[in-house]
PDB file of C-alpha atoms in Angstrom:
ATOM      1  CA  UNK N   1      -0.005  -0.008  -0.021  1.00 47.00           C
ATOM      2  CA  UNK N   2       1.225   3.427  -0.817  1.00 49.00           C
ATOM      3  CA  UNK N   3       0.739   6.788   0.844  1.00 54.00           C
ATOM      4  CA  UNK N   4      -1.170   9.450  -0.905  1.00 58.00           C
ATOM      5  CA  UNK N   5       1.980  11.607  -1.248  1.00 61.00           C
ATOM      6  CA  UNK N   6       4.048   8.668  -2.840  1.00 67.00           C
ATOM      7  CA  UNK N   7       4.984   9.508  -6.363  1.00 66.00           C
ATOM      8  CA  UNK N   8       3.521   7.097  -9.039  1.00 68.00           C
ATOM      9  CA  UNK N   9       5.837   4.471 -10.314  1.00 80.00           C
ATOM     10  CA  UNK N  10       7.183   5.243 -13.765  1.00 84.00           C
ATOM     11  CA  UNK N  11       7.552   2.533 -16.404  1.00 90.00           C
ATOM     12  CA  UNK N  12      10.249   2.990 -19.024  1.00 91.00           C
ATOM     13  CA  UNK N  13       8.277   2.897 -22.373  1.00 94.00           C
ATOM     14  CA  UNK N  14      10.256   0.534 -24.388  1.00 94.00           C
ATOM     15  CA  UNK N  15      11.318   1.589 -28.152  1.00 94.00           C
ATOM     16  CA  UNK N  16       8.903   0.174 -30.606  1.00 96.00           C
ATOM     17  CA  UNK N  17       5.744   0.164 -28.315  1.00 96.00           C
ATOM     18  CA  UNK N  18       4.539   3.495 -29.961  1.00 97.00           C
ATOM     19  CA  UNK N  19       6.386   3.833 -33.251  1.00 98.00           C
ATOM     20  CA  UNK N  20       4.915   7.211 -34.217  1.00 98.00           C
ATOM     21  CA  UNK N  21       5.658   8.551 -30.759  1.00 98.00           C
ATOM     22  CA  UNK N  22       9.305   7.242 -31.172  1.00 98.00           C
ATOM     23  CA  UNK N  23       9.809   8.985 -34.460  1.00 98.00           C
ATOM     24  CA  UNK N  24       8.305  12.320 -33.151  1.00 98.00           C
ATOM     25  CA  UNK N  25      10.627  12.116 -30.057  1.00 98.00           C
ATOM     26  CA  UNK N  26      13.587  11.544 -32.251  1.00 98.00           C
ATOM     27  CA  UNK N  27      12.891  14.932 -34.052  1.00 98.00           C
ATOM     28  CA  UNK N  28      12.307  16.720 -30.847  1.00 98.00           C
ATOM     29  CA  UNK N  29      15.518  15.276 -29.396  1.00 98.00           C
ATOM     30  CA  UNK N  30      17.570  16.578 -32.286  1.00 97.00           C
ATOM     31  CA  UNK N  31      16.209  20.053 -31.287  1.00 97.00           C
ATOM     32  CA  UNK N  32      16.996  19.534 -27.726  1.00 97.00           C
ATOM     33  CA  UNK N  33      20.466  18.477 -28.472  1.00 96.00           C
ATOM     34  CA  UNK N  34      21.102  21.376 -30.700  1.00 95.00           C
ATOM     35  CA  UNK N  35      19.807  23.975 -28.398  1.00 95.00           C
ATOM     36  CA  UNK N  36      20.548  22.465 -24.791  1.00 96.00           C
ATOM     37  CA  UNK N  37      23.834  20.593 -25.529  1.00 94.00           C
ATOM     38  CA  UNK N  38      24.676  18.231 -22.612  1.00 92.00           C
ATOM     39  CA  UNK N  39      21.227  17.283 -21.719  1.00 92.00           C
ATOM     40  CA  UNK N  40      20.411  13.784 -22.221  1.00 95.00           C
ATOM     41  CA  UNK N  41      17.645  13.012 -24.617  1.00 97.00           C
ATOM     42  CA  UNK N  42      14.016  13.109 -23.484  1.00 98.00           C
ATOM     43  CA  UNK N  43      12.256   9.870 -23.066  1.00 97.00           C
ATOM     44  CA  UNK N  44       8.672   8.426 -22.790  1.00 97.00           C
ATOM     45  CA  UNK N  45       7.582   7.206 -19.636  1.00 97.00           C
ATOM     46  CA  UNK N  46       4.383   5.340 -18.520  1.00 95.00           C
ATOM     47  CA  UNK N  47       2.400   5.962 -15.408  1.00 90.00           C
ATOM     48  CA  UNK N  48      -0.311   3.609 -14.100  1.00 86.00           C
ATOM     49  CA  UNK N  49      -3.921   4.416 -15.100  1.00 80.00           C
ATOM     50  CA  UNK N  50      -5.962   6.264 -12.160  1.00 75.00           C
ATOM     51  CA  UNK N  51      -8.811   3.708 -12.920  1.00 73.00           C
ATOM     52  CA  UNK N  52      -8.024  -0.047 -13.761  1.00 73.00           C
ATOM     53  CA  UNK N  53     -10.048  -0.041 -16.984  1.00 75.00           C
ATOM     54  CA  UNK N  54      -8.040   2.887 -18.621  1.00 78.00           C
ATOM     55  CA  UNK N  55      -4.707   2.743 -20.457  1.00 81.00           C
ATOM     56  CA  UNK N  56      -1.519   4.009 -18.909  1.00 86.00           C
ATOM     57  CA  UNK N  57      -0.430   7.681 -19.068  1.00 92.00           C
ATOM     58  CA  UNK N  58       2.530   8.142 -21.326  1.00 96.00           C
ATOM     59  CA  UNK N  59       4.394  11.335 -20.526  1.00 96.00           C
ATOM     60  CA  UNK N  60       7.519  12.833 -21.968  1.00 98.00           C
ATOM     61  CA  UNK N  61      10.298  13.061 -19.343  1.00 97.00           C
ATOM     62  CA  UNK N  62      13.795  14.431 -19.145  1.00 97.00           C
ATOM     63  CA  UNK N  63      16.680  11.901 -19.100  1.00 96.00           C
ATOM     64  CA  UNK N  64      16.564  11.521 -15.284  1.00 94.00           C
ATOM     65  CA  UNK N  65      12.825  10.782 -15.361  1.00 93.00           C
ATOM     66  CA  UNK N  66      11.331  14.180 -14.182  1.00 95.00           C
ATOM     67  CA  UNK N  67       8.284  15.024 -16.117  1.00 93.00           C
ATOM     68  CA  UNK N  68       5.538  17.806 -16.105  1.00 93.00           C
ATOM     69  CA  UNK N  69       2.288  18.298 -17.832  1.00 88.00           C
ATOM     70  CA  UNK N  70      -0.308  16.317 -19.381  1.00 87.00           C
ATOM     71  CA  UNK N  71      -0.071  12.885 -20.929  1.00 92.00           C
ATOM     72  CA  UNK N  72       0.087  12.258 -24.636  1.00 96.00           C
ATOM     73  CA  UNK N  73      -3.207  11.654 -26.272  1.00 95.00           C
ATOM     74  CA  UNK N  74      -3.729   8.127 -26.897  1.00 94.00           C
ATOM     75  CA  UNK N  75      -5.298   8.917 -30.216  1.00 94.00           C
ATOM     76  CA  UNK N  76      -2.159  10.624 -31.452  1.00 96.00           C
ATOM     77  CA  UNK N  77      -0.098   7.438 -31.212  1.00 96.00           C
ATOM     78  CA  UNK N  78      -1.698   6.156 -34.588  1.00 96.00           C
ATOM     79  CA  UNK N  79      -1.038   9.315 -36.657  1.00 96.00           C
ATOM     80  CA  UNK N  80       2.320  10.674 -37.522  1.00 95.00           C
ATOM     81  CA  UNK N  81       1.242  14.338 -37.607  1.00 94.00           C
ATOM     82  CA  UNK N  82      -0.770  14.244 -34.310  1.00 96.00           C
ATOM     83  CA  UNK N  83       2.152  12.242 -32.777  1.00 97.00           C
ATOM     84  CA  UNK N  84       4.642  15.039 -33.611  1.00 97.00           C
ATOM     85  CA  UNK N  85       2.405  17.644 -32.361  1.00 97.00           C
ATOM     86  CA  UNK N  86       1.598  15.784 -29.070  1.00 97.00           C
ATOM     87  CA  UNK N  87       5.244  15.008 -28.523  1.00 98.00           C
ATOM     88  CA  UNK N  88       6.507  18.412 -29.341  1.00 97.00           C
ATOM     89  CA  UNK N  89       3.942  19.994 -27.083  1.00 97.00           C
ATOM     90  CA  UNK N  90       4.661  17.627 -24.116  1.00 97.00           C
ATOM     91  CA  UNK N  91       8.271  17.888 -24.534  1.00 98.00           C
ATOM     92  CA  UNK N  92       8.108  21.689 -24.299  1.00 97.00           C
ATOM     93  CA  UNK N  93       6.081  21.646 -21.259  1.00 97.00           C
ATOM     94  CA  UNK N  94       8.506  19.198 -19.363  1.00 97.00           C
ATOM     95  CA  UNK N  95      11.579  21.203 -20.418  1.00 97.00           C
ATOM     96  CA  UNK N  96      10.147  24.582 -19.557  1.00 97.00           C
ATOM     97  CA  UNK N  97       8.532  23.563 -16.170  1.00 97.00           C
ATOM     98  CA  UNK N  98      11.282  21.117 -14.952  1.00 97.00           C
ATOM     99  CA  UNK N  99      14.216  23.414 -15.962  1.00 96.00           C
ATOM    100  CA  UNK N 100      12.527  26.713 -15.342  1.00 96.00           C
ATOM    101  CA  UNK N 101      13.591  28.298 -18.776  1.00 95.00           C
ATOM    102  CA  UNK N 102      11.833  29.085 -22.056  1.00 95.00           C
ATOM    103  CA  UNK N 103      12.558  26.364 -24.772  1.00 97.00           C
ATOM    104  CA  UNK N 104      13.235  26.385 -27.523  1.00 96.00           C
ATOM    105  CA  UNK N 105      14.428  30.044 -27.938  1.00 93.00           C
ATOM    106  CA  UNK N 106      14.284  31.976 -31.211  1.00 90.00           C
ATOM    107  CA  UNK N 107      17.933  32.906 -32.080  1.00 86.00           C
ATOM    108  CA  UNK N 108      16.695  36.253 -33.509  1.00 83.00           C
ATOM    109  CA  UNK N 109      14.386  37.488 -30.567  1.00 84.00           C
ATOM    110  CA  UNK N 110      15.592  35.387 -27.703  1.00 86.00           C
ATOM    111  CA  UNK N 111      11.876  34.467 -27.142  1.00 89.00           C
ATOM    112  CA  UNK N 112      10.435  31.102 -26.367  1.00 92.00           C
ATOM    113  CA  UNK N 113       8.863  29.515 -29.418  1.00 94.00           C
ATOM    114  CA  UNK N 114       5.729  27.240 -29.612  1.00 94.00           C
ATOM    115  CA  UNK N 115       4.738  24.317 -32.194  1.00 95.00           C
ATOM    116  CA  UNK N 116       2.597  25.569 -34.983  1.00 93.00           C
ATOM    117  CA  UNK N 117       1.577  24.172 -38.422  1.00 92.00           C
ATOM    118  CA  UNK N 118       2.983  26.058 -41.299  1.00 88.00           C
ATOM    119  CA  UNK N 119       3.351  25.085 -44.851  1.00 86.00           C
ATOM    120  CA  UNK N 120       1.971  21.579 -44.121  1.00 88.00           C
ATOM    121  CA  UNK N 121       4.555  20.616 -41.417  1.00 92.00           C
ATOM    122  CA  UNK N 122       4.889  21.340 -37.758  1.00 95.00           C
ATOM    123  CA  UNK N 123       7.392  24.022 -37.118  1.00 95.00           C
ATOM    124  CA  UNK N 124       8.795  26.036 -34.083  1.00 95.00           C
ATOM    125  CA  UNK N 125       7.026  29.473 -34.269  1.00 93.00           C
ATOM    126  CA  UNK N 126       8.183  32.982 -32.716  1.00 91.00           C
ATOM    127  CA  UNK N 127       5.861  35.538 -31.829  1.00 88.00           C
ATOM    128  CA  UNK N 128       8.551  38.125 -32.745  1.00 84.00           C
ATOM    129  CA  UNK N 129       6.943  41.087 -31.430  1.00 67.00           C
ATOM    130  CA  UNK N 130       6.905  44.988 -32.052  1.00 61.00           C
ATOM    131  CA  UNK N 131       8.958  46.702 -34.635  1.00 59.00           C
ATOM    132  CA  UNK N 132      12.188  46.588 -32.574  1.00 64.00           C
ATOM    133  CA  UNK N 133      11.981  42.811 -32.225  1.00 60.00           C
ATOM    134  CA  UNK N 134      10.743  42.139 -35.636  1.00 71.00           C
ATOM    135  CA  UNK N 135       7.670  40.239 -36.913  1.00 78.00           C
ATOM    136  CA  UNK N 136       6.300  36.821 -36.022  1.00 84.00           C
ATOM    137  CA  UNK N 137       7.966  34.126 -37.941  1.00 86.00           C
ATOM    138  CA  UNK N 138       8.645  30.368 -38.339  1.00 86.00           C
ATOM    139  CA  UNK N 139      12.053  29.589 -37.313  1.00 86.00           C
ATOM    140  CA  UNK N 140      12.540  25.961 -38.513  1.00 91.00           C
ATOM    141  CA  UNK N 141      10.541  22.690 -38.710  1.00 94.00           C
ATOM    142  CA  UNK N 142      10.383  20.419 -35.498  1.00 96.00           C
ATOM    143  CA  UNK N 143      13.589  18.636 -35.880  1.00 95.00           C
ATOM    144  CA  UNK N 144      15.309  21.145 -37.797  1.00 94.00           C
ATOM    145  CA  UNK N 145      16.855  23.535 -35.136  1.00 93.00           C
ATOM    146  CA  UNK N 146      20.284  21.820 -35.521  1.00 88.00           C
ATOM    147  CA  UNK N 147      20.591  23.373 -39.044  1.00 84.00           C
ATOM    148  CA  UNK N 148      20.472  26.748 -37.470  1.00 71.00           C
ATOM    149  CA  UNK N 149      22.782  26.243 -34.557  1.00 62.00           C
ATOM    150  CA  UNK N 150      26.419  26.267 -35.713  1.00 54.00           C
ATOM    151  CA  UNK N 151      28.847  24.871 -33.179  1.00 50.00           C
ATOM    152  CA  UNK N 152      31.856  27.050 -32.195  1.00 48.00           C
ATOM    153  CA  UNK N 153      35.032  25.602 -33.770  1.00 48.00           C
ATOM    154  CA  UNK N 154      38.042  27.347 -32.020  1.00 51.00           C
ATOM    155  CA  UNK N 155      40.534  25.568 -34.219  1.00 53.00           C
ATOM    156  CA  UNK N 156      39.122  26.567 -37.326  1.00 50.00           C
ATOM    157  CA  UNK N 157      41.454  28.603 -39.540  1.00 54.00           C
ATOM    158  CA  UNK N 158      39.979  32.168 -40.452  1.00 52.00           C
ATOM    159  CA  UNK N 159      39.719  32.827 -44.086  1.00 52.00           C
ATOM    160  CA  UNK N 160      42.259  35.349 -45.421  1.00 51.00           C
ATOM    161  CA  UNK N 161      40.891  38.355 -46.639  1.00 49.00           C
ATOM    162  CA  UNK N 162      42.684  39.972 -49.299  1.00 46.00           C
TER     163      UNK N 162
END
């Protein structure tokens, strides 16, 4: 018997249990690695259902198992578009609430971005703001932030100007 304050037991969701969520999480983890290097990948965890006749709640957790927010909608597990939306939203909720920071940040405006459909694909959207900060815009497709972040290479030779 467990006390009311005992945290629920998490179950590591195994690769292949939810293929569309796995694929979506791989894209989101690319963005996490590009924008928060050194953090381990996000992972799905299962919590037991509140009632015996329901399915488990699957959440997106940090590498250490800490999570926050709502469970993934079970109906999104069978649709790649809905899966990406659900996983991106849940991942953002976990990162923001557990790390107490906006994520992902727009490199132009230093503002938190949100998933939004644009040109038929889910993208990270920045609200931009007033004239000094610039207009709202799509920064990159979910999974594509690594193309915008260029790593610092201290041993790279400078081009000669001349």
